[in-house]
PDB file of C-alpha atoms in Angstrom:
ATOM      1  CA  MET A   1      28.006  -8.415  12.756  1.00  0.00           C
ATOM      2  CA  LYS A   2      25.963 -11.517  12.027  1.00  0.00           C
ATOM      3  CA  PRO A   3      28.083 -14.579  11.136  1.00  0.00           C
ATOM      4  CA  LEU A   4      26.977 -15.012   7.547  1.00  0.00           C
ATOM      5  CA  ILE A   5      27.628 -11.375   6.595  1.00  0.00           C
ATOM      6  CA  ARG A   6      31.255 -12.484   6.726  1.00  0.00           C
ATOM      7  CA  ARG A   7      30.983 -13.752   3.155  1.00  0.00           C
ATOM      8  CA  ILE A   8      34.129 -15.546   2.012  1.00  0.00           C
ATOM      9  CA  LEU A   9      35.203 -14.761  -1.532  1.00  0.00           C
ATOM     10  CA  ARG A  10      36.630 -17.412  -3.814  1.00  0.00           C
ATOM     11  CA  GLU A  11      40.380 -17.890  -3.582  1.00  0.00           C
ATOM     12  CA  GLU A  12      42.851 -19.439  -6.014  1.00  0.00           C
ATOM     13  CA  THR A  13      46.544 -20.162  -5.708  1.00  0.00           C
ATOM     14  CA  ASP A  14      47.522 -18.145  -8.801  1.00  0.00           C
ATOM     15  CA  THR A  15      49.155 -15.023  -7.352  1.00  0.00           C
ATOM     16  CA  ALA A  16      48.116 -12.947 -10.364  1.00  0.00           C
ATOM     17  CA  LEU A  17      44.471 -14.043 -10.177  1.00  0.00           C
ATOM     18  CA  SER A  18      43.100 -10.756  -8.819  1.00  0.00           C
ATOM     19  CA  GLU A  19      44.552  -8.780 -11.726  1.00  0.00           C
ATOM     20  CA  LYS A  20      43.442 -11.379 -14.270  1.00  0.00           C
ATOM     21  CA  ILE A  21      39.861 -11.357 -13.014  1.00  0.00           C
ATOM     22  CA  TRP A  22      39.745  -7.570 -12.828  1.00  0.00           C
ATOM     23  CA  ASN A  23      40.982  -7.263 -16.406  1.00  0.00           C
ATOM     24  CA  ALA A  24      38.461  -9.863 -17.522  1.00  0.00           C
ATOM     25  CA  VAL A  25      35.395  -8.371 -15.855  1.00  0.00           C
ATOM     26  CA  LYS A  26      35.954  -4.612 -15.941  1.00  0.00           C
ATOM     27  CA  GLY A  27      34.803  -4.363 -19.552  1.00  0.00           C
ATOM     28  CA  VAL A  28      31.673  -6.472 -19.225  1.00  0.00           C
ATOM     29  CA  GLY A  29      30.252  -5.369 -15.886  1.00  0.00           C
ATOM     30  CA  LYS A  30      28.850  -7.326 -12.996  1.00  0.00           C
ATOM     31  CA  LEU A  31      25.881  -8.822 -14.837  1.00  0.00           C
ATOM     32  CA  ALA A  32      27.914 -11.310 -16.871  1.00  0.00           C
ATOM     33  CA  LEU A  33      29.753 -12.413 -13.771  1.00  0.00           C
ATOM     34  CA  LYS A  34      26.593 -12.778 -11.711  1.00  0.00           C
ATOM     35  CA  ASN A  35      24.654 -14.766 -14.286  1.00  0.00           C
ATOM     36  CA  ASN A  36      27.394 -17.091 -15.506  1.00  0.00           C
ATOM     37  CA  GLY A  37      29.467 -17.778 -12.417  1.00  0.00           C
ATOM     38  CA  LEU A  38      32.295 -20.278 -12.374  1.00  0.00           C
ATOM     39  CA  SER A  39      32.031 -21.506 -15.981  1.00  0.00           C
ATOM     40  CA  TRP A  40      32.390 -17.941 -17.262  1.00  0.00           C
ATOM     41  CA  LEU A  41      35.416 -17.328 -15.075  1.00  0.00           C
ATOM     42  CA  ILE A  42      37.167 -20.515 -16.143  1.00  0.00           C
ATOM     43  CA  ARG A  43      36.684 -19.592 -19.812  1.00  0.00           C
ATOM     44  CA  GLN A  44      37.714 -15.959 -19.408  1.00  0.00           C
ATOM     45  CA  VAL A  45      40.470 -15.916 -16.818  1.00  0.00           C
ATOM     46  CA  VAL A  46      43.232 -17.668 -18.771  1.00  0.00           C
ATOM     47  CA  GLY A  47      41.867 -21.097 -17.938  1.00  0.00           C
ATOM     48  CA  ALA A  48      42.507 -20.727 -14.195  1.00  0.00           C
ATOM     49  CA  THR A  49      41.200 -23.659 -12.164  1.00  0.00           C
ATOM     50  CA  PRO A  50      40.084 -22.931  -8.586  1.00  0.00           C
ATOM     51  CA  THR A  51      41.855 -24.802  -5.825  1.00  0.00           C
ATOM     52  CA  LYS A  52      39.940 -23.283  -2.922  1.00  0.00           C
ATOM     53  CA  ALA A  53      36.175 -22.912  -2.701  1.00  0.00           C
ATOM     54  CA  ARG A  54      33.622 -21.481  -0.248  1.00  0.00           C
ATOM     55  CA  LEU A  55      30.001 -22.634  -0.463  1.00  0.00           C
ATOM     56  CA  ILE A  56      27.423 -20.858   1.696  1.00  0.00           C
ATOM     57  CA  PHE A  57      23.929 -22.035   2.700  1.00  0.00           C
ATOM     58  CA  PRO A  58      22.372 -19.008   4.464  1.00  0.00           C
ATOM     59  CA  LYS A  59      19.058 -18.854   6.274  1.00  0.00           C
ATOM     60  CA  GLU A  60      16.081 -17.344   4.504  1.00  0.00           C
ATOM     61  CA  GLY A  61      15.600 -13.625   4.924  1.00  0.00           C
ATOM     62  CA  TRP A  62      18.268 -11.069   5.837  1.00  0.00           C
ATOM     63  CA  GLU A  63      21.133 -13.587   5.595  1.00  0.00           C
ATOM     64  CA  THR A  64      20.310 -14.451   1.996  1.00  0.00           C
ATOM     65  CA  THR A  65      19.844 -10.781   1.137  1.00  0.00           C
ATOM     66  CA  ALA A  66      23.155  -9.814   2.733  1.00  0.00           C
ATOM     67  CA  VAL A  67      25.050 -12.542   0.920  1.00  0.00           C
ATOM     68  CA  LYS A  68      23.457 -11.727  -2.430  1.00  0.00           C
ATOM     69  CA  ILE A  69      24.430  -8.072  -2.055  1.00  0.00           C
ATOM     70  CA  LEU A  70      28.005  -9.100  -1.332  1.00  0.00           C
ATOM     71  CA  GLU A  71      27.992 -11.332  -4.401  1.00  0.00           C
ATOM     72  CA  ASN A  72      27.575  -8.220  -6.512  1.00  0.00           C
ATOM     73  CA  ILE A  73      30.826  -6.683  -5.304  1.00  0.00           C
ATOM     74  CA  GLY A  74      33.167  -9.637  -5.774  1.00  0.00           C
ATOM     75  CA  VAL A  75      33.803 -13.052  -7.246  1.00  0.00           C
ATOM     76  CA  VAL A  76      32.192 -15.638  -4.979  1.00  0.00           C
ATOM     77  CA  THR A  77      32.067 -19.380  -4.911  1.00  0.00           C
ATOM     78  CA  GLY A  78      28.331 -19.579  -4.508  1.00  0.00           C
ATOM     79  CA  THR A  79      25.297 -19.062  -2.301  1.00  0.00           C
ATOM     80  CA  TYR A  80      22.831 -21.930  -2.281  1.00  0.00           C
ATOM     81  CA  GLU A  81      19.337 -22.657  -1.032  1.00  0.00           C
ATOM     82  CA  THR A  82      19.433 -26.395  -1.747  1.00  0.00           C
ATOM     83  CA  LEU A  83      21.974 -29.188  -1.966  1.00  0.00           C
ATOM     84  CA  ASP A  84      21.083 -29.751  -5.634  1.00  0.00           C
ATOM     85  CA  GLU A  85      22.234 -26.213  -6.460  1.00  0.00           C
ATOM     86  CA  ALA A  86      25.586 -26.833  -4.785  1.00  0.00           C
ATOM     87  CA  ASN A  87      25.947 -30.191  -6.527  1.00  0.00           C
ATOM     88  CA  ASN A  88      25.655 -28.393  -9.856  1.00  0.00           C
ATOM     89  CA  PHE A  89      28.648 -26.310  -8.819  1.00  0.00           C
ATOM     90  CA  PHE A  90      30.722 -29.428  -8.151  1.00  0.00           C
ATOM     91  CA  LYS A  91      29.629 -31.008 -11.436  1.00  0.00           C
ATOM     92  CA  ASP A  92      30.534 -27.781 -13.231  1.00  0.00           C
ATOM     93  CA  LEU A  93      33.885 -27.755 -11.486  1.00  0.00           C
ATOM     94  CA  LYS A  94      34.593 -31.335 -12.535  1.00  0.00           C
ATOM     95  CA  GLN A  95      33.557 -30.716 -16.144  1.00  0.00           C
ATOM     96  CA  ASN A  96      35.859 -27.686 -16.335  1.00  0.00           C
ATOM     97  CA  GLY A  97      38.984 -29.616 -15.487  1.00  0.00           C
ATOM     98  CA  CYS A  98      38.909 -29.924 -11.701  1.00  0.00           C
ATOM     99  CA  ASP A  99      39.757 -33.576 -11.176  1.00  0.00           C
ATOM    100  CA  LYS A 100      40.377 -33.787  -7.424  1.00  0.00           C
ATOM    101  CA  CYS A 101      41.862 -30.291  -7.682  1.00  0.00           C
ATOM    102  CA  LEU A 102      40.615 -28.617  -4.515  1.00  0.00           C
ATOM    103  CA  GLU A 103      43.139 -27.927  -1.784  1.00  0.00           C
ATOM    104  CA  GLU A 104      40.553 -26.416   0.562  1.00  0.00           C
ATOM    105  CA  LEU A 105      36.773 -26.478   0.714  1.00  0.00           C
ATOM    106  CA  LEU A 106      34.522 -24.642   3.149  1.00  0.00           C
ATOM    107  CA  ILE A 107      30.873 -25.623   3.574  1.00  0.00           C
ATOM    108  CA  GLY A 108      29.190 -22.719   5.346  1.00  0.00           C
ATOM    109  CA  SER A 109      25.849 -23.414   6.993  1.00  0.00           C
ATOM    110  CA  HIS A 110      24.019 -23.546  10.281  1.00  0.00           C
ATOM    111  CA  GLY A 111      23.923 -26.834  12.143  1.00  0.00           C
ATOM    112  CA  PHE A 112      23.750 -28.725  15.412  1.00  0.00           C
ATOM    113  CA  GLN A 113      25.206 -31.863  16.991  1.00  0.00           C
ATOM    114  CA  GLY A 114      25.464 -34.595  14.387  1.00  0.00           C
ATOM    115  CA  ASN A 115      24.485 -32.267  11.541  1.00  0.00           C
ATOM    116  CA  LEU A 116      27.084 -30.741   9.221  1.00  0.00           C
ATOM    117  CA  LEU A 117      24.684 -29.177   6.700  1.00  0.00           C
ATOM    118  CA  THR A 118      21.340 -27.372   6.880  1.00  0.00           C
ATOM    119  CA  THR A 119      19.780 -25.919   3.737  1.00  0.00           C
ATOM    120  CA  GLN A 120      17.114 -23.254   3.337  1.00  0.00           C
ATOM    121  CA  LYS A 121      15.067 -25.322   0.882  1.00  0.00           C
ATOM    122  CA  GLY A 122      15.018 -28.824  -0.598  1.00  0.00           C
ATOM    123  CA  GLY A 123      12.649 -30.483   1.864  1.00  0.00           C
ATOM    124  CA  ARG A 124       8.872 -30.965   1.824  1.00  0.00           C
ATOM    125  CA  LYS A 125       6.803 -28.792  -0.501  1.00  0.00           C
ATOM    126  CA  GLY A 126       3.241 -27.522  -0.372  1.00  0.00           C
ATOM    127  CA  TYR A 127       1.490 -26.956  -3.707  1.00  0.00           C
ATOM    128  CA  LYS A 128      -1.407 -24.706  -4.621  1.00  0.00           C
ATOM    129  CA  LYS A 129      -4.645 -26.492  -5.536  1.00  0.00           C
ATOM    130  CA  ARG A 130      -7.467 -25.402  -7.809  1.00  0.00           C
ATOM    131  CA  TRP A 131     -11.072 -26.461  -8.047  1.00  0.00           C
ATOM    132  CA  ASP A 132     -11.928 -28.480 -11.155  1.00  0.00           C
ATOM    133  CA  ALA A 133     -15.589 -27.962 -11.952  1.00  0.00           C
ATOM    134  CA  GLU A 134     -15.752 -30.914 -14.330  1.00  0.00           C
ATOM    135  CA  THR A 135     -14.523 -33.517 -11.847  1.00  0.00           C
ATOM    136  CA  ARG A 136     -15.710 -31.527  -8.819  1.00  0.00           C
ATOM    137  CA  THR A 137     -12.376 -32.134  -7.087  1.00  0.00           C
ATOM    138  CA  LEU A 138      -9.334 -30.174  -6.026  1.00  0.00           C
ATOM    139  CA  ILE A 139      -6.414 -30.642  -8.410  1.00  0.00           C
ATOM    140  CA  GLN A 140      -2.824 -29.959  -7.419  1.00  0.00           C
ATOM    141  CA  THR A 141      -0.975 -27.392  -9.532  1.00  0.00           C
ATOM    142  CA  ASP A 142       2.768 -26.936 -10.053  1.00  0.00           C
ATOM    143  CA  GLU A 143       2.800 -23.692  -8.068  1.00  0.00           C
ATOM    144  CA  ILE A 144       4.790 -24.116  -4.842  1.00  0.00           C
ATOM    145  CA  LEU A 145       3.295 -22.299  -1.841  1.00  0.00           C
ATOM    146  CA  TRP A 146       5.915 -23.298   0.705  1.00  0.00           C
ATOM    147  CA  GLU A 147       9.053 -25.394   0.971  1.00  0.00           C
ATOM    148  CA  THR A 148      10.940 -26.586   4.027  1.00  0.00           C
ATOM    149  CA  GLY A 149      14.677 -26.823   4.401  1.00  0.00           C
ATOM    150  CA  MET A 150      16.719 -29.977   4.840  1.00  0.00           C
ATOM    151  CA  ARG A 151      18.831 -31.080   7.776  1.00  0.00           C
ATOM    152  CA  TYR A 152      21.395 -33.689   6.811  1.00  0.00           C
ATOM    153  CA  ALA A 153      21.718 -35.084  10.329  1.00  0.00           C
ATOM    154  CA  PHE A 154      23.700 -38.238  11.054  1.00  0.00           C
ATOM    155  CA  LYS A 155      24.316 -38.926   7.362  1.00  0.00           C
ATOM    156  CA  THR A 156      27.055 -38.354   4.798  1.00  0.00           C
ATOM    157  CA  ASP A 157      25.234 -39.017   1.525  1.00  0.00           C
ATOM    158  CA  PHE A 158      25.180 -35.261   0.818  1.00  0.00           C
ATOM    159  CA  LEU A 159      28.937 -35.493   0.183  1.00  0.00           C
ATOM    160  CA  GLU A 160      28.530 -37.680  -2.923  1.00  0.00           C
ATOM    161  CA  HIS A 161      29.244 -34.968  -5.504  1.00  0.00           C
ATOM    162  CA  ILE A 162      32.124 -33.458  -3.522  1.00  0.00           C
ATOM    163  CA  LYS A 163      34.245 -36.610  -3.726  1.00  0.00           C
ATOM    164  CA  PRO A 164      35.308 -36.145  -7.401  1.00  0.00           C
ATOM    165  CA  VAL A 165      36.883 -32.731  -6.707  1.00  0.00           C
ATOM    166  CA  VAL A 166      38.777 -33.475  -3.478  1.00  0.00           C
ATOM    167  CA  ASN A 167      41.892 -35.561  -2.887  1.00  0.00           C
ATOM    168  CA  PRO A 168      43.637 -37.103   0.151  1.00  0.00           C
ATOM    169  CA  ASN A 169      45.437 -33.810   0.837  1.00  0.00           C
ATOM    170  CA  THR A 170      42.318 -31.607   0.680  1.00  0.00           C
ATOM    171  CA  LYS A 171      41.201 -29.821   3.858  1.00  0.00           C
ATOM    172  CA  VAL A 172      37.406 -29.598   4.253  1.00  0.00           C
ATOM    173  CA  TYR A 173      35.878 -27.277   6.859  1.00  0.00           C
ATOM    174  CA  PHE A 174      32.236 -27.346   7.998  1.00  0.00           C
ATOM    175  CA  THR A 175      31.150 -24.126   9.736  1.00  0.00           C
ATOM    176  CA  ALA A 176      28.002 -25.697  11.253  1.00  0.00           C
ATOM    177  CA  CYS A 177      27.716 -24.928  14.960  1.00  0.00           C
ATOM    178  CA  HIS A 178      28.473 -28.005  17.097  1.00  0.00           C
ATOM    179  CA  GLY A 179      29.736 -29.828  14.004  1.00  0.00           C
ATOM    180  CA  ALA A 180      32.490 -31.496  16.048  1.00  0.00           C
ATOM    181  CA  ASP A 181      30.488 -32.147  19.219  1.00  0.00           C
ATOM    182  CA  LYS A 182      29.927 -35.705  18.015  1.00  0.00           C
ATOM    183  CA  LEU A 183      33.243 -36.644  16.439  1.00  0.00           C
ATOM    184  CA  THR A 184      31.689 -39.741  14.869  1.00  0.00           C
ATOM    185  CA  MET A 185      29.919 -37.450  12.389  1.00  0.00           C
ATOM    186  CA  LEU A 186      33.139 -35.654  11.465  1.00  0.00           C
ATOM    187  CA  LYS A 187      35.047 -38.950  11.254  1.00  0.00           C
ATOM    188  CA  GLU A 188      32.480 -40.429   8.883  1.00  0.00           C
ATOM    189  CA  ALA A 189      32.594 -37.316   6.687  1.00  0.00           C
ATOM    190  CA  ALA A 190      36.379 -37.709   6.493  1.00  0.00           C
ATOM    191  CA  ASP A 191      36.055 -41.409   5.654  1.00  0.00           C
ATOM    192  CA  GLU A 192      33.457 -40.641   2.976  1.00  0.00           C
ATOM    193  CA  LEU A 193      35.571 -37.953   1.294  1.00  0.00           C
ATOM    194  CA  GLY A 194      38.919 -39.610   1.887  1.00  0.00           C
ATOM    195  CA  CYS A 195      40.483 -36.451   3.345  1.00  0.00           C
ATOM    196  CA  GLU A 196      40.843 -34.579   6.624  1.00  0.00           C
ATOM    197  CA  CYS A 197      37.689 -32.759   7.741  1.00  0.00           C
ATOM    198  CA  TYR A 198      37.387 -29.900  10.241  1.00  0.00           C
ATOM    199  CA  ALA A 199      34.528 -28.527  12.365  1.00  0.00           C
ATOM    200  CA  CYS A 200      33.868 -26.548  15.536  1.00  0.00           C
ATOM    201  CA  MET A 201      32.976 -27.914  18.956  1.00  0.00           C
ATOM    202  CA  GLY A 202      30.387 -25.463  20.298  1.00  0.00           C
ATOM    203  CA  ASP A 203      28.908 -22.384  18.637  1.00  0.00           C
ATOM    204  CA  ASN A 204      30.787 -21.096  15.624  1.00  0.00           C
ATOM    205  CA  ALA A 205      30.883 -17.529  14.333  1.00  0.00           C
ATOM    206  CA  PHE A 206      31.458 -18.728  10.775  1.00  0.00           C
ATOM    207  CA  SER A 207      34.853 -20.180  11.760  1.00  0.00           C
ATOM    208  CA  PHE A 208      36.088 -16.792  12.983  1.00  0.00           C
ATOM    209  CA  GLY A 209      35.224 -17.521  16.606  1.00  0.00           C
ATOM    210  CA  CYS A 210      34.700 -21.134  17.600  1.00  0.00           C
ATOM    211  CA  GLU A 211      33.175 -21.144  21.089  1.00  0.00           C
ATOM    212  CA  ASP A 212      35.101 -24.161  22.347  1.00  0.00           C
ATOM    213  CA  SER A 213      37.699 -25.528  19.931  1.00  0.00           C
ATOM    214  CA  ASN A 214      38.258 -26.562  16.339  1.00  0.00           C
ATOM    215  CA  TRP A 215      38.731 -30.246  15.635  1.00  0.00           C
ATOM    216  CA  SER A 216      39.669 -32.403  12.685  1.00  0.00           C
ATOM    217  CA  CYS A 217      39.327 -36.097  11.906  1.00  0.00           C
ATOM    218  CA  ASN A 218      41.569 -38.131   9.633  1.00  0.00           C
ATOM    219  CA  ALA A 219      40.279 -40.316   6.829  1.00  0.00           C
ATOM    220  CA  ASN A 220      40.344 -44.095   6.606  1.00  0.00           C
ATOM    221  CA  THR A 221      42.291 -44.830   9.782  1.00  0.00           C
ATOM    222  CA  GLY A 222      40.938 -48.360  10.010  1.00  0.00           C
ATOM    223  CA  ILE A 223      39.173 -47.528  13.289  1.00  0.00           C
ATOM    224  CA  PRO A 224      35.464 -48.422  13.096  1.00  0.00           C
ATOM    225  CA  SER A 225      32.816 -45.813  13.886  1.00  0.00           C
ATOM    226  CA  PHE A 226      30.708 -46.018  17.017  1.00  0.00           C
ATOM    227  CA  GLU A 227      26.954 -45.696  16.734  1.00  0.00           C
ATOM    228  CA  PHE A 228      25.478 -42.354  17.742  1.00  0.00           C
ATOM    229  CA  SER A 229      24.120 -42.081  21.281  1.00  0.00           C
ATOM    230  CA  GLY A 230      20.532 -41.930  20.024  1.00  0.00           C
ATOM    231  CA  SER A 231      20.924 -45.399  18.520  1.00  0.00           C
ATOM    232  CA  GLN A 232      21.955 -46.894  21.871  1.00  0.00           C
ATOM    233  CA  SER A 233      19.757 -47.807  24.835  1.00  0.00           C
ATOM    234  CA  GLU A 234      20.700 -46.422  28.244  1.00  0.00           C
ATOM    235  CA  ASP A 235      21.881 -49.891  29.261  1.00  0.00           C
ATOM    236  CA  GLU A 236      24.091 -50.157  26.184  1.00  0.00           C
ATOM    237  CA  ARG A 237      25.534 -46.715  26.861  1.00  0.00           C
ATOM    238  CA  ALA A 238      26.250 -47.720  30.458  1.00  0.00           C
ATOM    239  CA  VAL A 239      28.395 -50.614  29.213  1.00  0.00           C
ATOM    240  CA  ILE A 240      30.554 -48.190  27.199  1.00  0.00           C
ATOM    241  CA  THR A 241      30.783 -45.461  29.839  1.00  0.00           C
ATOM    242  CA  GLY A 242      30.839 -47.611  32.969  1.00  0.00           C
ATOM    243  CA  GLU A 243      28.299 -45.246  34.537  1.00  0.00           C
ATOM    244  CA  GLU A 244      24.804 -46.315  35.593  1.00  0.00           C
ATOM    245  CA  GLY A 245      21.796 -44.476  36.932  1.00  0.00           C
ATOM    246  CA  LEU A 246      22.348 -41.367  34.832  1.00  0.00           C
ATOM    247  CA  SER A 247      19.515 -39.352  33.377  1.00  0.00           C
ATOM    248  CA  ARG A 248      18.787 -39.890  29.692  1.00  0.00           C
ATOM    249  CA  TYR A 249      20.556 -36.647  28.762  1.00  0.00           C
ATOM    250  CA  MET A 250      23.601 -37.262  30.963  1.00  0.00           C
ATOM    251  CA  SER A 251      23.835 -40.864  29.754  1.00  0.00           C
ATOM    252  CA  ALA A 252      23.920 -39.701  26.125  1.00  0.00           C
ATOM    253  CA  LYS A 253      26.489 -36.987  26.934  1.00  0.00           C
ATOM    254  CA  ALA A 254      28.730 -39.416  28.833  1.00  0.00           C
ATOM    255  CA  TYR A 255      28.562 -41.833  25.909  1.00  0.00           C
ATOM    256  CA  THR A 256      29.474 -39.149  23.362  1.00  0.00           C
ATOM    257  CA  ASP A 257      32.350 -37.924  25.544  1.00  0.00           C
ATOM    258  CA  LYS A 258      33.678 -41.465  25.878  1.00  0.00           C
ATOM    259  CA  VAL A 259      33.493 -42.071  22.130  1.00  0.00           C
ATOM    260  CA  ASN A 260      35.235 -38.746  21.439  1.00  0.00           C
ATOM    261  CA  GLU A 261      38.013 -39.672  23.873  1.00  0.00           C
ATOM    262  CA  PHE A 262      38.457 -43.010  22.111  1.00  0.00           C
ATOM    263  CA  TYR A 263      38.923 -41.320  18.741  1.00  0.00           C
ATOM    264  CA  VAL A 264      41.530 -38.951  20.188  1.00  0.00           C
ATOM    265  CA  GLU A 265      43.430 -41.717  21.977  1.00  0.00           C
ATOM    266  CA  ASN A 266      43.561 -43.770  18.779  1.00  0.00           C
ATOM    267  CA  GLY A 267      44.734 -40.963  16.505  1.00  0.00           C
ATOM    268  CA  VAL A 268      41.496 -40.609  14.572  1.00  0.00           C
ATOM    269  CA  CYS A 269      40.629 -37.048  15.608  1.00  0.00           C
ATOM    270  CA  GLN A 270      42.537 -34.187  17.185  1.00  0.00           C
ATOM    271  CA  GLU A 271      42.027 -30.667  18.459  1.00  0.00           C
ATOM    272  CA  GLN A 272      43.296 -27.933  16.135  1.00  0.00           C
ATOM    273  CA  LEU A 273      44.593 -24.714  17.661  1.00  0.00           C
ATOM    274  CA  ASN A 274      44.680 -23.002  14.282  1.00  0.00           C
ATOM    275  CA  ILE A 275      42.604 -24.026  11.289  1.00  0.00           C
ATOM    276  CA  PRO A 276      44.625 -24.046   8.032  1.00  0.00           C
ATOM    277  CA  PHE A 277      42.473 -21.622   6.086  1.00  0.00           C
ATOM    278  CA  ASN A 278      43.485 -18.271   4.650  1.00  0.00           C
ATOM    279  CA  TRP A 279      40.585 -15.793   4.522  1.00  0.00           C
ATOM    280  CA  PHE A 280      40.907 -12.931   2.079  1.00  0.00           C
ATOM    281  CA  THR A 281      38.984 -11.020  -0.603  1.00  0.00           C
ATOM    282  CA  LEU A 282      40.123 -10.582  -4.152  1.00  0.00           C
ATOM    283  CA  PHE A 283      39.596  -6.860  -4.441  1.00  0.00           C
ATOM    284  CA  GLY A 284      40.877  -5.548  -1.116  1.00  0.00           C
TER     285      GLY A 284
END
């Protein structure tokens, strides 16, 4: 089964939530739930406020289709093509009474070393043009012909709208493959959010099967962040690693390994044998 078919349904701490939601939605059908989402639930389900959320950024094509189908059979946090769409969820959450209320947050997306979030859209756009006979020029229309995704590599600004709904005790998990390969990225995410952040070292089957190991980094430890290997010259990396004459790739790897070791030795980051997340669906 492909990783993103494992769609995680929204969870709340209220033990009677499943029954409340079922009673609320069984008389109105799936359409109201699908089109109104979280705001509708908060109004209808006895004012329940979510404390655990799963946000998914699938690839275009079969992944999006699979996730959308699964949305129709349960109550989901949300499937998003762009960061702006997800930010609306967090704003909605905040406006409906979630002031640093989340205990757990999962950000599900593809990724690579130094990148905790990849979106399907939100990047460059190509617009259709039409010929204007009067000016004898091509004029750009508002019709979008294509749109690229966004890779939020080596940056944490995409976390801006998450901060108001998390607190120092919140656990945040990024499913992006290789999200913990460069612990500096995970450390800076934790510092930005002010809470412990988790990710996988190696390939990740949507957090069900991390190839190497799961890791977490603590927030605001007072330990400064190292620059990423790509920002260092080979000579500068050699000073940190104590190894000279390495190839460019091996020099960068040795530098990253040394930085990761430093974070572990100083109590900034640690390997996690078991991630503290409880996966379950609301309707069995």
